[in-house]
Amino acid sequence: MRAVVYDQFTAEPEVRDVADPVPSDAGVVVRVETTGLCRSDAHGWLGHDDGIALPHVPGHELVGRIHAVGPAVERFRVGDRVTVPFVCACGRCAQCLAGNGQVCPNQTQPGFTHWGSYAELVALHDADVNLIPVPESLDAGAAALLGCRFATAFRGLVHRAGLRSGERLLVVGCGGVGLSAAMIGVALGAEVIGVDIDASALARATSIGVTHTIDSSGLDEDAVLTRIAEAAPAGVQVSVEALGRESTMRLSLLALAPMGRQVQIGLFSSEPTLPLPRIISQELSLHGSHGMPASDYSELLDLVASGALRPQDLIEHRIGLDEAPAALVALASGDRSTGVTVIDVA
Ligand SMILES: [Zn+2]
Ligand SMILES: [Zn+2]
């Protein structure tokens, strides 16, 4: 098969022919239709993920058709159109049995613990636990984005922070996952405020229904907090930090009303310092979100099927596998100007 491979962290990835994967006993091999270009692929290529063995094929947000099944798979057949959460659970441990496969200690992650979906074929483990059937009518790009960005944002907002209709939601960082959170907030009836330093990111936020946008370039923390307070006189109940920077995490927490809930989605390359006194005095809560188990996807799929949530509207570029190495390098260089990109493999 053809795949995007890198031999060293930060070394130029290339498209080359490699051996086809074979399904594990309880796993499948999927022929990839479309895969998302996600910021965590860039973190992986930069060497921030110590679970990656070299050489490596990135890619963890995908949709495709089953190409081969392992002998122990019961619920799926060759030809089925499926997606998968980027955290694939074992289905047997205490966390999985409690419905929390997204924190399974035995988890596998395509594109991290083994080769991923920037490839014609990808192996996925524990298929009966993790695969999610995808309707034929659903846009391939929209389906791919459900594997990581939309699942992480949905779980964070709905299952972790309990966002309710009519609440004010602040999104700090309007890149791919930030805009996914903003779009879910709009679909759920929240009043969404977006903050970014990039005018094009804010224009995208407006186009998906974000009612207040704040360009924070050149503003200090107090000035941004003042602008947020003007946009949300009744206070911000839920905030999302989608960049993974100490300064924006602090801003996102300080903007919250008493009893506010923060969803932390941005990934950090080093450990940040938190404004803990404020968390204590205002009884703020801080929620991590690490994807969503396959068993919880029906609510998200229903929202997509109803037309209230259209992940495909975030996609600005659809590229081929040959263009993926350069796009990954650009993403890792911090280029945030290009919006969401998906790779159409088939
Ligand atoms: Zn498990
Ligand atoms: Zn991702």
PDB file of C-alpha atoms in Angstrom, residues 161-303:
ATOM      1  CA  ALA A 161     -19.035  20.199  31.369  1.00  0.00           C
ATOM      2  CA  GLY A 162     -22.798  19.646  30.938  1.00  0.00           C
ATOM      3  CA  LEU A 163     -23.287  22.642  28.591  1.00  0.00           C
ATOM      4  CA  ARG A 164     -26.951  23.677  28.449  1.00  0.00           C
ATOM      5  CA  SER A 165     -28.974  25.673  25.935  1.00  0.00           C
ATOM      6  CA  GLY A 166     -28.910  29.408  26.721  1.00  0.00           C
ATOM      7  CA  GLU A 167     -25.521  29.328  28.494  1.00  0.00           C
ATOM      8  CA  ARG A 168     -22.577  31.447  27.323  1.00  0.00           C
ATOM      9  CA  LEU A 169     -19.722  29.397  25.873  1.00  0.00           C
ATOM     10  CA  LEU A 170     -16.269  30.944  25.393  1.00  0.00           C
ATOM     11  CA  VAL A 171     -13.954  29.305  22.843  1.00  0.00           C
ATOM     12  CA  VAL A 172     -10.321  30.387  23.137  1.00  0.00           C
ATOM     13  CA  GLY A 173      -8.527  29.411  19.930  1.00  0.00           C
ATOM     14  CA  CYS A 174     -10.636  29.060  16.775  1.00  0.00           C
ATOM     15  CA  GLY A 175      -8.595  26.397  14.949  1.00  0.00           C
ATOM     16  CA  GLY A 176     -10.016  23.000  14.002  1.00  0.00           C
ATOM     17  CA  VAL A 177     -10.983  21.660  17.427  1.00  0.00           C
ATOM     18  CA  GLY A 178     -11.986  25.100  18.729  1.00  0.00           C
ATOM     19  CA  LEU A 179     -14.357  25.628  15.814  1.00  0.00           C
ATOM     20  CA  SER A 180     -15.702  22.084  16.286  1.00  0.00           C
ATOM     21  CA  ALA A 181     -16.555  23.042  19.877  1.00  0.00           C
ATOM     22  CA  ALA A 182     -18.068  26.338  18.721  1.00  0.00           C
ATOM     23  CA  MET A 183     -20.204  24.535  16.133  1.00  0.00           C
ATOM     24  CA  ILE A 184     -21.454  22.040  18.740  1.00  0.00           C
ATOM     25  CA  GLY A 185     -22.190  24.923  21.140  1.00  0.00           C
ATOM     26  CA  VAL A 186     -24.277  26.689  18.477  1.00  0.00           C
ATOM     27  CA  ALA A 187     -26.122  23.422  17.655  1.00  0.00           C
ATOM     28  CA  LEU A 188     -26.934  22.967  21.357  1.00  0.00           C
ATOM     29  CA  GLY A 189     -28.340  26.487  21.691  1.00  0.00           C
ATOM     30  CA  ALA A 190     -25.481  28.140  23.587  1.00  0.00           C
ATOM     31  CA  GLU A 191     -24.418  31.744  22.915  1.00  0.00           C
ATOM     32  CA  VAL A 192     -20.852  31.379  21.675  1.00  0.00           C
ATOM     33  CA  ILE A 193     -17.978  33.873  21.995  1.00  0.00           C
ATOM     34  CA  GLY A 194     -14.805  33.150  19.996  1.00  0.00           C
ATOM     35  CA  VAL A 195     -11.332  34.548  20.743  1.00  0.00           C
ATOM     36  CA  ASP A 196      -8.358  34.298  18.390  1.00  0.00           C
ATOM     37  CA  ILE A 197      -5.486  36.407  17.080  1.00  0.00           C
ATOM     38  CA  ASP A 198      -6.198  35.396  13.483  1.00  0.00           C
ATOM     39  CA  ALA A 199      -8.825  37.361  11.562  1.00  0.00           C
ATOM     40  CA  SER A 200      -9.495  34.487   9.138  1.00  0.00           C
ATOM     41  CA  ALA A 201     -10.153  32.085  12.044  1.00  0.00           C
ATOM     42  CA  LEU A 202     -12.619  34.596  13.499  1.00  0.00           C
ATOM     43  CA  ALA A 203     -14.320  34.993  10.110  1.00  0.00           C
ATOM     44  CA  ARG A 204     -14.803  31.196  10.018  1.00  0.00           C
ATOM     45  CA  ALA A 205     -16.240  31.353  13.551  1.00  0.00           C
ATOM     46  CA  THR A 206     -18.769  33.982  12.449  1.00  0.00           C
ATOM     47  CA  SER A 207     -19.720  31.882   9.422  1.00  0.00           C
ATOM     48  CA  ILE A 208     -20.719  28.933  11.646  1.00  0.00           C
ATOM     49  CA  GLY A 209     -22.920  31.013  13.954  1.00  0.00           C
ATOM     50  CA  VAL A 210     -20.570  32.387  16.623  1.00  0.00           C
ATOM     51  CA  THR A 211     -22.300  35.598  17.708  1.00  0.00           C
ATOM     52  CA  HIS A 212     -19.361  37.460  19.298  1.00  0.00           C
ATOM     53  CA  THR A 213     -15.772  37.347  18.051  1.00  0.00           C
ATOM     54  CA  ILE A 214     -12.824  39.027  19.756  1.00  0.00           C
ATOM     55  CA  ASP A 215      -9.524  39.661  17.965  1.00  0.00           C
ATOM     56  CA  SER A 216      -7.028  39.431  20.825  1.00  0.00           C
ATOM     57  CA  SER A 217      -3.919  40.342  18.794  1.00  0.00           C
ATOM     58  CA  GLY A 218      -2.036  43.131  20.532  1.00  0.00           C
ATOM     59  CA  LEU A 219      -4.314  43.082  23.601  1.00  0.00           C
ATOM     60  CA  ASP A 220      -3.112  42.247  27.110  1.00  0.00           C
ATOM     61  CA  GLU A 221      -4.978  39.806  29.372  1.00  0.00           C
ATOM     62  CA  ASP A 222      -7.026  42.512  31.147  1.00  0.00           C
ATOM     63  CA  ALA A 223      -8.132  44.037  27.847  1.00  0.00           C
ATOM     64  CA  VAL A 224      -9.280  40.661  26.489  1.00  0.00           C
ATOM     65  CA  LEU A 225     -11.140  39.886  29.740  1.00  0.00           C
ATOM     66  CA  THR A 226     -12.886  43.264  29.481  1.00  0.00           C
ATOM     67  CA  ARG A 227     -13.971  42.509  25.912  1.00  0.00           C
ATOM     68  CA  ILE A 228     -15.268  39.082  26.982  1.00  0.00           C
ATOM     69  CA  ALA A 229     -17.205  40.651  29.879  1.00  0.00           C
ATOM     70  CA  GLU A 230     -18.758  43.153  27.439  1.00  0.00           C
ATOM     71  CA  ALA A 231     -19.819  40.305  25.127  1.00  0.00           C
ATOM     72  CA  ALA A 232     -21.222  38.246  28.019  1.00  0.00           C
ATOM     73  CA  PRO A 233     -22.649  40.609  30.673  1.00  0.00           C
ATOM     74  CA  ALA A 234     -24.299  37.658  32.443  1.00  0.00           C
ATOM     75  CA  GLY A 235     -20.949  35.853  32.648  1.00  0.00           C
ATOM     76  CA  VAL A 236     -19.376  32.878  30.888  1.00  0.00           C
ATOM     77  CA  GLN A 237     -20.564  29.501  32.206  1.00  0.00           C
ATOM     78  CA  VAL A 238     -18.412  27.209  30.080  1.00  0.00           C
ATOM     79  CA  SER A 239     -15.081  27.848  28.370  1.00  0.00           C
ATOM     80  CA  VAL A 240     -12.957  25.767  26.032  1.00  0.00           C
ATOM     81  CA  GLU A 241      -9.201  26.193  25.684  1.00  0.00           C
ATOM     82  CA  ALA A 242      -8.241  24.754  22.312  1.00  0.00           C
ATOM     83  CA  LEU A 243      -4.647  25.919  21.827  1.00  0.00           C
ATOM     84  CA  GLY A 244      -2.604  24.302  24.597  1.00  0.00           C
ATOM     85  CA  ARG A 245      -0.817  27.444  25.834  1.00  0.00           C
ATOM     86  CA  GLU A 246      -0.405  28.545  29.438  1.00  0.00           C
ATOM     87  CA  SER A 247      -1.490  32.145  28.717  1.00  0.00           C
ATOM     88  CA  THR A 248      -4.698  31.127  26.921  1.00  0.00           C
ATOM     89  CA  MET A 249      -5.506  28.468  29.497  1.00  0.00           C
ATOM     90  CA  ARG A 250      -5.230  31.168  32.163  1.00  0.00           C
ATOM     91  CA  LEU A 251      -7.388  33.557  30.135  1.00  0.00           C
ATOM     92  CA  SER A 252     -10.019  30.869  29.605  1.00  0.00           C
ATOM     93  CA  LEU A 253     -10.197  30.159  33.366  1.00  0.00           C
ATOM     94  CA  LEU A 254     -10.165  33.812  34.453  1.00  0.00           C
ATOM     95  CA  ALA A 255     -13.069  34.594  32.071  1.00  0.00           C
ATOM     96  CA  LEU A 256     -15.392  32.135  33.835  1.00  0.00           C
ATOM     97  CA  ALA A 257     -18.241  33.238  36.103  1.00  0.00           C
ATOM     98  CA  PRO A 258     -18.343  31.691  39.621  1.00  0.00           C
ATOM     99  CA  MET A 259     -19.102  27.940  39.361  1.00  0.00           C
ATOM    100  CA  GLY A 260     -17.914  28.019  35.727  1.00  0.00           C
ATOM    101  CA  ARG A 261     -16.660  24.901  33.963  1.00  0.00           C
ATOM    102  CA  GLN A 262     -13.620  24.786  31.694  1.00  0.00           C
ATOM    103  CA  VAL A 263     -13.028  22.125  29.071  1.00  0.00           C
ATOM    104  CA  GLN A 264      -9.330  21.663  28.364  1.00  0.00           C
ATOM    105  CA  ILE A 265      -8.776  20.311  24.877  1.00  0.00           C
ATOM    106  CA  GLY A 266      -5.559  22.029  23.724  1.00  0.00           C
ATOM    107  CA  LEU A 267      -2.508  19.793  24.148  1.00  0.00           C
ATOM    108  CA  PHE A 268       0.566  21.169  25.916  1.00  0.00           C
ATOM    109  CA  SER A 269       4.175  20.567  24.933  1.00  0.00           C
ATOM    110  CA  SER A 270       5.263  21.376  28.522  1.00  0.00           C
ATOM    111  CA  GLU A 271       3.402  21.422  31.845  1.00  0.00           C
ATOM    112  CA  PRO A 272       1.529  24.706  32.468  1.00  0.00           C
ATOM    113  CA  THR A 273       1.059  26.632  35.734  1.00  0.00           C
ATOM    114  CA  LEU A 274      -2.590  27.093  36.767  1.00  0.00           C
ATOM    115  CA  PRO A 275      -4.358  30.002  38.548  1.00  0.00           C
ATOM    116  CA  LEU A 276      -5.383  27.605  41.341  1.00  0.00           C
ATOM    117  CA  PRO A 277      -6.418  30.282  43.894  1.00  0.00           C
ATOM    118  CA  ARG A 278      -9.090  31.450  41.440  1.00  0.00           C
ATOM    119  CA  ILE A 279     -10.259  27.877  40.808  1.00  0.00           C
ATOM    120  CA  ILE A 280     -10.725  27.475  44.572  1.00  0.00           C
ATOM    121  CA  SER A 281     -12.318  30.847  45.387  1.00  0.00           C
ATOM    122  CA  GLN A 282     -14.773  30.768  42.458  1.00  0.00           C
ATOM    123  CA  GLU A 283     -15.365  27.003  42.635  1.00  0.00           C
ATOM    124  CA  LEU A 284     -14.406  26.585  39.011  1.00  0.00           C
ATOM    125  CA  SER A 285     -14.075  23.106  37.572  1.00  0.00           C
ATOM    126  CA  LEU A 286     -11.607  21.931  35.008  1.00  0.00           C
ATOM    127  CA  HIS A 287     -12.481  19.033  32.718  1.00  0.00           C
ATOM    128  CA  GLY A 288     -10.115  17.155  30.446  1.00  0.00           C
ATOM    129  CA  SER A 289     -11.564  15.450  27.400  1.00  0.00           C
ATOM    130  CA  HIS A 290      -9.832  12.541  25.708  1.00  0.00           C
ATOM    131  CA  GLY A 291     -12.148  11.594  22.874  1.00  0.00           C
ATOM    132  CA  MET A 292     -15.307   9.583  23.391  1.00  0.00           C
ATOM    133  CA  PRO A 293     -15.995   5.835  23.559  1.00  0.00           C
ATOM    134  CA  ALA A 294     -17.770   4.281  20.563  1.00  0.00           C
ATOM    135  CA  SER A 295     -20.724   3.380  22.808  1.00  0.00           C
ATOM    136  CA  ASP A 296     -21.471   7.112  23.324  1.00  0.00           C
ATOM    137  CA  TYR A 297     -21.427   8.145  19.647  1.00  0.00           C
ATOM    138  CA  SER A 298     -25.163   7.783  18.944  1.00  0.00           C
ATOM    139  CA  GLU A 299     -26.070  11.217  20.389  1.00  0.00           C
ATOM    140  CA  LEU A 300     -23.398  12.892  18.236  1.00  0.00           C
ATOM    141  CA  LEU A 301     -24.407  10.926  15.119  1.00  0.00           C
ATOM    142  CA  ASP A 302     -28.071  11.873  15.708  1.00  0.00           C
ATOM    143  CA  LEU A 303     -27.109  15.566  15.837  1.00  0.00           C
TER     144      LEU A 303
END
